[in-house]
Amino acid sequence: MTANGPVPGASPAPSPGGPPKAAAPAGPPKVPPKLNPVRVEIHETPVDERITTFDEVLHAYSKEDAVLEAKRCIQCRRPWCVEACPISQDAREYIRLIADNDFDGAARVTVSENPLATSLCKVCYHYCEDACVVKKKGVPVAIRHLKRAAMELGNGDLTYVASKPKSQRVAIVGAGPAGIMAAWELGIRGYGVTVFEQEPLYGGLMQTIPAYRMTDADVEEDRARLRNLDVTFVKNRKIGSEFSPEALLAEGYQAVFLSVGTSVHRSLGVEGENLPGVVPALELLKRVNQGETVTFGRQIVVIGGGDVAMDSIRSALRLSRGGHVSLYYRRSREEMPADPEEVHGAMAEGIEFVFQKAPVKILGKNHAEGVVFQSIELGPPDAGGRRSPVPVPGSEVTVPCDTVVVAVGQKADLAGFGDSLDLKITNQGWPEGKGPGFTTGIPGVFAAGGRSVVYAMGTATDAAVAIDTYLAEKRGEAPSPRPDPFGGASTWHLPAGYTTPIRI
Ligand SMILES: Cc1cc2nc3c(=O)[nH]c(=O)nc-3n(C[C@H](O)[C@H](O)[C@H](O)COP(=O)(O)OP(=O)(O)OC[C@H]3O[C@@H](n4cnc5c(N)ncnc54)[C@H](O)[C@@H]3O)c2cc1C
Ligand code: SF4
């Protein structure tokens, strides 16, 4: 993430990543005497209606409600929300425009620095809201819902324009959030970009997010804004041993960005895992999203505690035709990594949560019939700061079921990528280059991505800035700051009072 702003109170300065951000409002922000701690709620489909369909659960604000909610923002002089965002999205500015009833302006500001705005306004983990000062007194400003109001009530049908074309071409491997962000950053700077994707659809792991939260159409709406850039998307093309990053360089690409993510299911490693009726979560979610008919049992056990597990239990409930769905997690509720909003949604839908139980064995002759779980006590914190699970001998219980969904994480598929790349695997399993700007062991090859959509995009911005610097050096020129992506004369600048983004 670009970390380069002026100190509070100093005047804005361009960052290497670019840009003017949307100009900050002139003069000191108006600070109302009191913070309004109460959020304007958005409409949610009632539980009994939503658990039988994959229709969207959360709905957009009306214009009136969005304006009311935007007026809760006190336009902090130092915008904590912007600092907390991995892509430094100028939330303060689009909120100010909404409060002024300028929804088109708010959409333009949002899209001017966020090429996945239509997707993110539905699924972003809104690190900005955790940092919002209003949280000190009550519920933070609904920054993500306001982004959605900007995108749905304003005109977000905008088209990016490239600055002066450059003769160099960059290959990007993987069309997930990191790949699309890097394609945008390089495309608007005038580079030619080809994005190779092994799957028939674009969006990476966003393709597995259930339709009750976001759809493929959201990704396509975002991708469409890139249509006038020299960015070519090639699907069903796997890069690896037969067609390696080195081969891409030899073919004439001047740089390669690997954003291959974590596309492979992580298994439990227990007996019985290969029985019919035991389903990897990613496979399940992908099949449902691609419209396949998935026949499910009525007694479903989901194992895991992250966001993939939450999407699995809520999807399983919708597929079970009134069956029973329970989630088993080996640590406590407090240790569960899933987004609290998703946990709340699942609990409201009546899903049973069982904590501190770990699977030992899956039972069944020709099909899953039950899972043996062992109780867990929580020991001292591990290297990651979470308390380590300690099995309690003799505490085994059998839970009868006909379907087991395994949602205990994913890992990268690095088959065919040589050791000379010298990649690092992050705690969450993402491969990235170890050097500054995510450089790898091969000159001209960069690698990044990450544990949430916006986090992955932030890493891609850093990598794209490093790629631009690398290619500019080859041309004997200075790197280009991020230009106005709509072809205007201005360049992006940081909002007044902006400091350094917090890496979460
Ligand atoms: C079920 C689920 C729900 C989630 N919900 C949320 C959420 O609500 N909010 C949020 O912020 N994040 C969420 N995430 C996490 C988020 O989707 C990821 O953090 C993000 O997609 C990572 O982006 P990436 O570009 O680094 O990698 P990925 O999204 O994994 O994209 C990598 C792409 O590279 C392709 N690829 C891999 N190897 C090759 C190869 N050799 N050749 C060509 N192409 C290749 C893959 O097919 C994939 O399309 C969720 C993830 C899952 C699985
Ligand atoms: S931190 Fe909250 S109150 Fe301050 S500018 Fe951002 S959204 Fe507004």
GROMACS .gro file of N, CA and C and ligand atoms in nm, residues 116 119-120 122-127 144 172-181 195-210 213-214 234 236-241 243 257-264 281-282 285-286 289 306-312 339 342 410-417 430-431 448-457 459-460, ligand 1:
model
  323
  116LEU      N    1  -1.268  -0.170  -0.863
  116LEU     CA    2  -1.363  -0.277  -0.826
  116LEU      C    3  -1.472  -0.222  -0.733
  119SER      N    4  -1.809  -0.417  -0.689
  119SER     CA    5  -1.796  -0.538  -0.608
  119SER      C    6  -1.770  -0.502  -0.462
  120LEU      N    7  -1.676  -0.410  -0.442
  120LEU     CA    8  -1.636  -0.378  -0.304
  120LEU      C    9  -1.747  -0.313  -0.224
  122LYS      N   10  -2.022  -0.404  -0.193
  122LYS     CA   11  -2.105  -0.510  -0.133
  122LYS      C   12  -2.027  -0.601  -0.039
  123VAL      N   13  -1.898  -0.623  -0.066
  123VAL     CA   14  -1.828  -0.726   0.013
  123VAL      C   15  -1.703  -0.678   0.086
  124CYS      N   16  -1.673  -0.550   0.077
  124CYS     CA   17  -1.548  -0.506   0.143
  124CYS      C   18  -1.561  -0.525   0.294
  125TYR      N   19  -1.452  -0.564   0.357
  125TYR     CA   20  -1.453  -0.581   0.503
  125TYR      C   21  -1.443  -0.447   0.575
  126HIS      N   22  -1.452  -0.339   0.506
  126HIS     CA   23  -1.459  -0.201   0.558
  126HIS      C   24  -1.369  -0.176   0.679
  127TYR      N   25  -1.239  -0.188   0.657
  127TYR     CA   26  -1.142  -0.153   0.761
  127TYR      C   27  -1.160  -0.006   0.800
  144ARG      N   28  -1.925   0.163   0.385
  144ARG     CA   29  -1.945   0.073   0.270
  144ARG      C   30  -2.085   0.089   0.211
  172ILE      N   31   0.005  -1.029  -1.676
  172ILE     CA   32  -0.045  -1.050  -1.540
  172ILE      C   33  -0.102  -1.191  -1.535
  173VAL      N   34  -0.064  -1.265  -1.432
  173VAL     CA   35  -0.113  -1.403  -1.419
  173VAL      C   36  -0.215  -1.407  -1.307
  174GLY      N   37  -0.342  -1.427  -1.342
  174GLY     CA   38  -0.450  -1.433  -1.244
  174GLY      C   39  -0.537  -1.310  -1.250
  175ALA      N   40  -0.668  -1.330  -1.277
  175ALA     CA   41  -0.761  -1.217  -1.287
  175ALA      C   42  -0.847  -1.206  -1.163
  176GLY      N   43  -0.783  -1.219  -1.045
  176GLY     CA   44  -0.852  -1.189  -0.920
  176GLY      C   45  -0.841  -1.040  -0.891
  177PRO      N   46  -0.880  -0.997  -0.771
  177PRO     CA   47  -0.873  -0.854  -0.738
  177PRO      C   48  -0.734  -0.795  -0.758
  178ALA      N   49  -0.628  -0.868  -0.719
  178ALA     CA   50  -0.493  -0.814  -0.735
  178ALA      C   51  -0.460  -0.797  -0.883
  179GLY      N   52  -0.493  -0.896  -0.964
  179GLY     CA   53  -0.464  -0.889  -1.107
  179GLY      C   54  -0.540  -0.776  -1.174
  180ILE      N   55  -0.667  -0.758  -1.138
  180ILE     CA   56  -0.748  -0.652  -1.202
  180ILE      C   57  -0.697  -0.515  -1.158
  181MET      N   58  -0.661  -0.503  -1.030
  181MET     CA   59  -0.609  -0.374  -0.981
  181MET      C   60  -0.479  -0.337  -1.054
  195VAL      N   61  -0.387  -1.011  -1.931
  195VAL     CA   62  -0.415  -1.082  -1.807
  195VAL      C   63  -0.452  -1.226  -1.842
  196PHE      N   64  -0.372  -1.322  -1.795
  196PHE     CA   65  -0.401  -1.464  -1.820
  196PHE      C   66  -0.474  -1.522  -1.700
  197GLU      N   67  -0.587  -1.586  -1.724
  197GLU     CA   68  -0.666  -1.645  -1.616
  197GLU      C   69  -0.694  -1.791  -1.650
  198GLN      N   70  -0.669  -1.880  -1.554
  198GLN     CA   71  -0.687  -2.023  -1.580
  198GLN      C   72  -0.834  -2.066  -1.584
  199GLU      N   73  -0.920  -1.988  -1.519
  199GLU     CA   74  -1.062  -2.025  -1.509
  199GLU      C   75  -1.142  -1.965  -1.626
  200PRO      N   76  -1.267  -2.015  -1.645
  200PRO     CA   77  -1.349  -1.955  -1.751
  200PRO      C   78  -1.413  -1.822  -1.711
  201LEU      N   79  -1.399  -1.782  -1.582
  201LEU     CA   80  -1.458  -1.657  -1.535
  201LEU      C   81  -1.352  -1.571  -1.467
  202TYR      N   82  -1.376  -1.441  -1.462
  202TYR     CA   83  -1.280  -1.348  -1.400
  202TYR      C   84  -1.328  -1.311  -1.260
  203GLY      N   85  -1.233  -1.270  -1.177
  203GLY     CA   86  -1.270  -1.225  -1.042
  203GLY      C   87  -1.201  -1.304  -0.932
  204GLY      N   88  -1.136  -1.415  -0.968
  204GLY     CA   89  -1.065  -1.495  -0.867
  204GLY      C   90  -1.160  -1.550  -0.763
  205LEU      N   91  -1.120  -1.542  -0.637
  205LEU     CA   92  -1.203  -1.600  -0.530
  205LEU      C   93  -1.335  -1.526  -0.514
  206MET      N   94  -1.346  -1.406  -0.569
  206MET     CA   95  -1.476  -1.336  -0.563
  206MET      C   96  -1.583  -1.418  -0.635
  207GLN      N   97  -1.538  -1.507  -0.727
  207GLN     CA   98  -1.633  -1.593  -0.799
  207GLN      C   99  -1.700  -1.695  -0.707
  208THR      N  100  -1.645  -1.713  -0.587
  208THR     CA  101  -1.705  -1.811  -0.495
  208THR      C  102  -1.795  -1.743  -0.392
  209ILE      N  103  -1.796  -1.612  -0.390
  209ILE     CA  104  -1.883  -1.542  -0.292
  209ILE      C  105  -2.028  -1.561  -0.335
  210PRO      N  106  -2.114  -1.608  -0.244
  210PRO     CA  107  -2.252  -1.641  -0.286
  210PRO      C  108  -2.331  -1.522  -0.338
  213ARG      N  109  -2.477  -1.223  -0.158
  213ARG     CA  110  -2.390  -1.110  -0.118
  213ARG      C  111  -2.343  -1.030  -0.239
  214MET      N  112  -2.296  -1.096  -0.345
  214MET     CA  113  -2.260  -1.026  -0.469
  214MET      C  114  -2.266  -1.125  -0.586
  234VAL      N  115  -0.743  -1.288  -2.106
  234VAL     CA  116  -0.742  -1.418  -2.174
  234VAL      C  117  -0.783  -1.523  -2.072
  236ASN      N  118  -0.916  -1.923  -1.947
  236ASN     CA  119  -0.880  -2.064  -1.968
  236ASN      C  120  -0.733  -2.080  -2.007
  237ARG      N  121  -0.646  -1.996  -1.955
  237ARG     CA  122  -0.504  -2.007  -1.988
  237ARG      C  123  -0.421  -2.015  -1.860
  238LYS      N  124  -0.372  -2.134  -1.831
  238LYS     CA  125  -0.293  -2.154  -1.709
  238LYS      C  126  -0.146  -2.128  -1.737
  239ILE      N  127  -0.086  -2.045  -1.654
  239ILE     CA  128   0.057  -2.019  -1.666
  239ILE      C  129   0.128  -2.111  -1.568
  240GLY      N  130   0.240  -2.165  -1.606
  240GLY     CA  131   0.311  -2.259  -1.518
  240GLY      C  132   0.421  -2.324  -1.594
  241SER      N  133   0.437  -2.455  -1.573
  241SER     CA  134   0.553  -2.521  -1.631
  241SER      C  135   0.559  -2.510  -1.784
  243PHE      N  136   0.412  -2.292  -1.977
  243PHE     CA  137   0.418  -2.153  -2.023
  243PHE      C  138   0.453  -2.070  -1.899
  257PHE      N  139   0.351  -0.987  -1.363
  257PHE     CA  140   0.298  -0.978  -1.226
  257PHE      C  141   0.221  -1.106  -1.197
  258LEU      N  142   0.266  -1.179  -1.095
  258LEU     CA  143   0.197  -1.303  -1.056
  258LEU      C  144   0.099  -1.271  -0.944
  259SER      N  145  -0.030  -1.289  -0.970
  259SER     CA  146  -0.132  -1.266  -0.867
  259SER      C  147  -0.220  -1.390  -0.868
  260VAL      N  148  -0.158  -1.503  -0.829
  260VAL     CA  149  -0.223  -1.633  -0.848
  260VAL      C  150  -0.310  -1.673  -0.729
  261GLY      N  151  -0.305  -1.598  -0.618
  261GLY     CA  152  -0.397  -1.621  -0.508
  261GLY      C  153  -0.386  -1.759  -0.448
  262THR      N  154  -0.498  -1.802  -0.391
  262THR     CA  155  -0.501  -1.933  -0.322
  262THR      C  156  -0.621  -2.010  -0.376
  263SER      N  157  -0.598  -2.079  -0.484
  263SER     CA  158  -0.712  -2.143  -0.551
  263SER      C  159  -0.732  -2.290  -0.512
  264VAL      N  160  -0.647  -2.342  -0.422
  264VAL     CA  161  -0.655  -2.486  -0.392
  264VAL      C  162  -0.709  -2.510  -0.252
  281ALA      N  163  -1.529  -2.681   0.041
  281ALA     CA  164  -1.613  -2.560   0.038
  281ALA      C  165  -1.601  -2.483  -0.094
  282LEU      N  166  -1.477  -2.466  -0.142
  282LEU     CA  167  -1.459  -2.386  -0.264
  282LEU      C  168  -1.534  -2.447  -0.381
  285LEU      N  169  -1.911  -2.381  -0.338
  285LEU     CA  170  -1.952  -2.243  -0.364
  285LEU      C  171  -1.941  -2.208  -0.512
  286LYS      N  172  -1.836  -2.261  -0.576
  286LYS     CA  173  -1.817  -2.234  -0.718
  286LYS      C  174  -1.930  -2.297  -0.800
  289ASN      N  175  -2.252  -2.102  -0.761
  289ASN     CA  176  -2.248  -1.973  -0.831
  289ASN      C  177  -2.256  -1.989  -0.982
  306GLY      N  178  -1.376  -1.947   0.929
  306GLY     CA  179  -1.346  -1.824   0.855
  306GLY      C  180  -1.463  -1.783   0.767
  307ASP      N  181  -1.436  -1.690   0.678
  307ASP     CA  182  -1.544  -1.638   0.592
  307ASP      C  183  -1.593  -1.742   0.493
  308VAL      N  184  -1.504  -1.830   0.451
  308VAL     CA  185  -1.548  -1.935   0.358
  308VAL      C  186  -1.645  -2.028   0.431
  309ALA      N  187  -1.619  -2.052   0.559
  309ALA     CA  188  -1.711  -2.137   0.638
  309ALA      C  189  -1.847  -2.067   0.651
  310MET      N  190  -1.845  -1.934   0.673
  310MET     CA  191  -1.972  -1.861   0.686
  310MET      C  192  -2.052  -1.870   0.556
  311ASP      N  193  -1.983  -1.849   0.443
  311ASP     CA  194  -2.054  -1.858   0.314
  311ASP      C  195  -2.103  -2.000   0.291
  312SER      N  196  -2.029  -2.099   0.340
  312SER     CA  197  -2.069  -2.239   0.322
  312SER      C  198  -2.193  -2.273   0.404
  339ASP      N  199  -1.570  -1.261   0.950
  339ASP     CA  200  -1.620  -1.124   0.964
  339ASP      C  201  -1.745  -1.125   1.055
  342GLU      N  202  -2.084  -1.137   0.896
  342GLU     CA  203  -2.126  -1.266   0.838
  342GLU      C  204  -2.170  -1.362   0.947
  410GLN      N  205  -0.749  -2.231   0.219
  410GLN     CA  206  -0.701  -2.256   0.084
  410GLN      C  207  -0.551  -2.236   0.081
  411LYS      N  208  -0.490  -2.283  -0.026
  411LYS     CA  209  -0.346  -2.257  -0.044
  411LYS      C  210  -0.319  -2.230  -0.192
  412ALA      N  211  -0.200  -2.178  -0.216
  412ALA     CA  212  -0.164  -2.143  -0.353
  412ALA      C  213  -0.125  -2.268  -0.431
  413ASP      N  214  -0.154  -2.267  -0.561
  413ASP     CA  215  -0.107  -2.373  -0.651
  413ASP      C  216   0.017  -2.318  -0.722
  414LEU      N  217   0.134  -2.361  -0.675
  414LEU     CA  218   0.257  -2.307  -0.735
  414LEU      C  219   0.326  -2.410  -0.824
  415ALA      N  220   0.249  -2.514  -0.864
  415ALA     CA  221   0.307  -2.616  -0.952
  415ALA      C  222   0.352  -2.549  -1.081
  416GLY      N  223   0.473  -2.575  -1.120
  416GLY     CA  224   0.523  -2.518  -1.246
  416GLY      C  225   0.594  -2.385  -1.228
  417PHE      N  226   0.586  -2.328  -1.108
  417PHE     CA  227   0.661  -2.204  -1.084
  417PHE      C  228   0.792  -2.241  -1.014
  430TRP      N  229  -0.086  -1.666   0.102
  430TRP     CA  230  -0.068  -1.597  -0.026
  430TRP      C  231   0.079  -1.593  -0.067
  431PRO      N  232   0.110  -1.624  -0.194
  431PRO     CA  233   0.248  -1.613  -0.239
  431PRO      C  234   0.281  -1.468  -0.275
  448ALA      N  235   0.218  -1.071  -0.581
  448ALA     CA  236   0.146  -1.023  -0.461
  448ALA      C  237   0.000  -1.069  -0.467
  449GLY      N  238  -0.074  -1.028  -0.367
  449GLY     CA  239  -0.215  -1.067  -0.355
  449GLY      C  240  -0.245  -1.068  -0.207
  450GLY      N  241  -0.368  -1.106  -0.167
  450GLY     CA  242  -0.387  -1.105  -0.023
  450GLY      C  243  -0.522  -1.145   0.027
  451ARG      N  244  -0.534  -1.136   0.160
  451ARG     CA  245  -0.638  -1.203   0.235
  451ARG      C  246  -0.777  -1.140   0.229
  452SER      N  247  -0.792  -1.027   0.162
  452SER     CA  248  -0.926  -0.973   0.138
  452SER      C  249  -0.919  -0.902   0.004
  453VAL      N  250  -1.035  -0.870  -0.051
  453VAL     CA  251  -1.037  -0.810  -0.184
  453VAL      C  252  -0.956  -0.680  -0.182
  454VAL      N  253  -0.987  -0.594  -0.087
  454VAL     CA  254  -0.921  -0.462  -0.089
  454VAL      C  255  -0.775  -0.473  -0.046
  455TYR      N  256  -0.744  -0.568   0.040
  455TYR     CA  257  -0.603  -0.587   0.080
  455TYR      C  258  -0.522  -0.632  -0.043
  456ALA      N  259  -0.579  -0.728  -0.118
  456ALA     CA  260  -0.511  -0.776  -0.239
  456ALA      C  261  -0.490  -0.660  -0.336
  457MET      N  262  -0.590  -0.572  -0.349
  457MET     CA  263  -0.577  -0.457  -0.439
  457MET      C  264  -0.466  -0.364  -0.392
  459THR      N  265  -0.195  -0.445  -0.228
  459THR     CA  266  -0.063  -0.502  -0.262
  459THR      C  267  -0.035  -0.484  -0.412
  460ALA      N  268  -0.142  -0.494  -0.492
  460ALA     CA  269  -0.125  -0.481  -0.638
  460ALA      C  270  -0.084  -0.339  -0.675
  505LIG     C1  271  -1.588  -1.794  -0.019
  505LIG     C2  272  -1.505  -1.671  -0.005
  505LIG     C3  273  -1.564  -1.554   0.043
  505LIG     C4  274  -1.488  -1.438   0.056
  505LIG     N1  275  -1.552  -1.326   0.099
  505LIG     C5  276  -1.482  -1.209   0.102
  505LIG     C6  277  -1.547  -1.088   0.137
  505LIG     O1  278  -1.666  -1.084   0.166
  505LIG     N2  279  -1.473  -0.974   0.137
  505LIG     C7  280  -1.340  -0.973   0.105
  505LIG     O2  281  -1.277  -0.867   0.104
  505LIG     N3  282  -1.275  -1.087   0.074
  505LIG     C8  283  -1.343  -1.205   0.071
  505LIG     N4  284  -1.279  -1.321   0.037
  505LIG     C9  285  -1.134  -1.317   0.013
  505LIG    C10  286  -1.103  -1.258  -0.125
  505LIG     O3  287  -1.185  -1.316  -0.223
  505LIG    C11  288  -0.956  -1.280  -0.155
  505LIG     O4  289  -0.878  -1.223  -0.051
  505LIG    C12  290  -0.917  -1.213  -0.286
  505LIG     O5  291  -0.994  -1.264  -0.392
  505LIG    C13  292  -0.769  -1.236  -0.315
  505LIG     O6  293  -0.737  -1.179  -0.437
  505LIG     P1  294  -0.611  -1.226  -0.523
  505LIG     O7  295  -0.619  -1.153  -0.651
  505LIG     O8  296  -0.490  -1.211  -0.439
  505LIG     O9  297  -0.628  -1.383  -0.544
  505LIG     P2  298  -0.748  -1.468  -0.603
  505LIG    O10  299  -0.878  -1.405  -0.581
  505LIG    O11  300  -0.726  -1.606  -0.550
  505LIG    O12  301  -0.721  -1.468  -0.761
  505LIG    C14  302  -0.616  -1.540  -0.819
  505LIG    C15  303  -0.653  -1.576  -0.961
  505LIG    O13  304  -0.541  -1.635  -1.025
  505LIG    C16  305  -0.585  -1.745  -1.102
  505LIG     N5  306  -0.470  -1.834  -1.119
  505LIG    C17  307  -0.407  -1.906  -1.023
  505LIG     N6  308  -0.304  -1.974  -1.075
  505LIG    C18  309  -0.301  -1.944  -1.208
  505LIG    C19  310  -0.216  -1.985  -1.315
  505LIG     N7  311  -0.114  -2.068  -1.296
  505LIG     N8  312  -0.242  -1.937  -1.440
  505LIG    C20  313  -0.347  -1.851  -1.461
  505LIG     N9  314  -0.430  -1.811  -1.362
  505LIG    C21  315  -0.406  -1.855  -1.237
  505LIG    C22  316  -0.696  -1.803  -1.019
  505LIG    O14  317  -0.782  -1.886  -1.098
  505LIG    C23  318  -0.765  -1.677  -0.970
  505LIG    O15  319  -0.864  -1.632  -1.061
  505LIG    C24  320  -1.351  -1.439   0.023
  505LIG    C25  321  -1.291  -1.557  -0.023
  505LIG    C26  322  -1.366  -1.671  -0.037
  505LIG    C27  323  -1.302  -1.797  -0.088
   0.00000   0.00000   0.00000
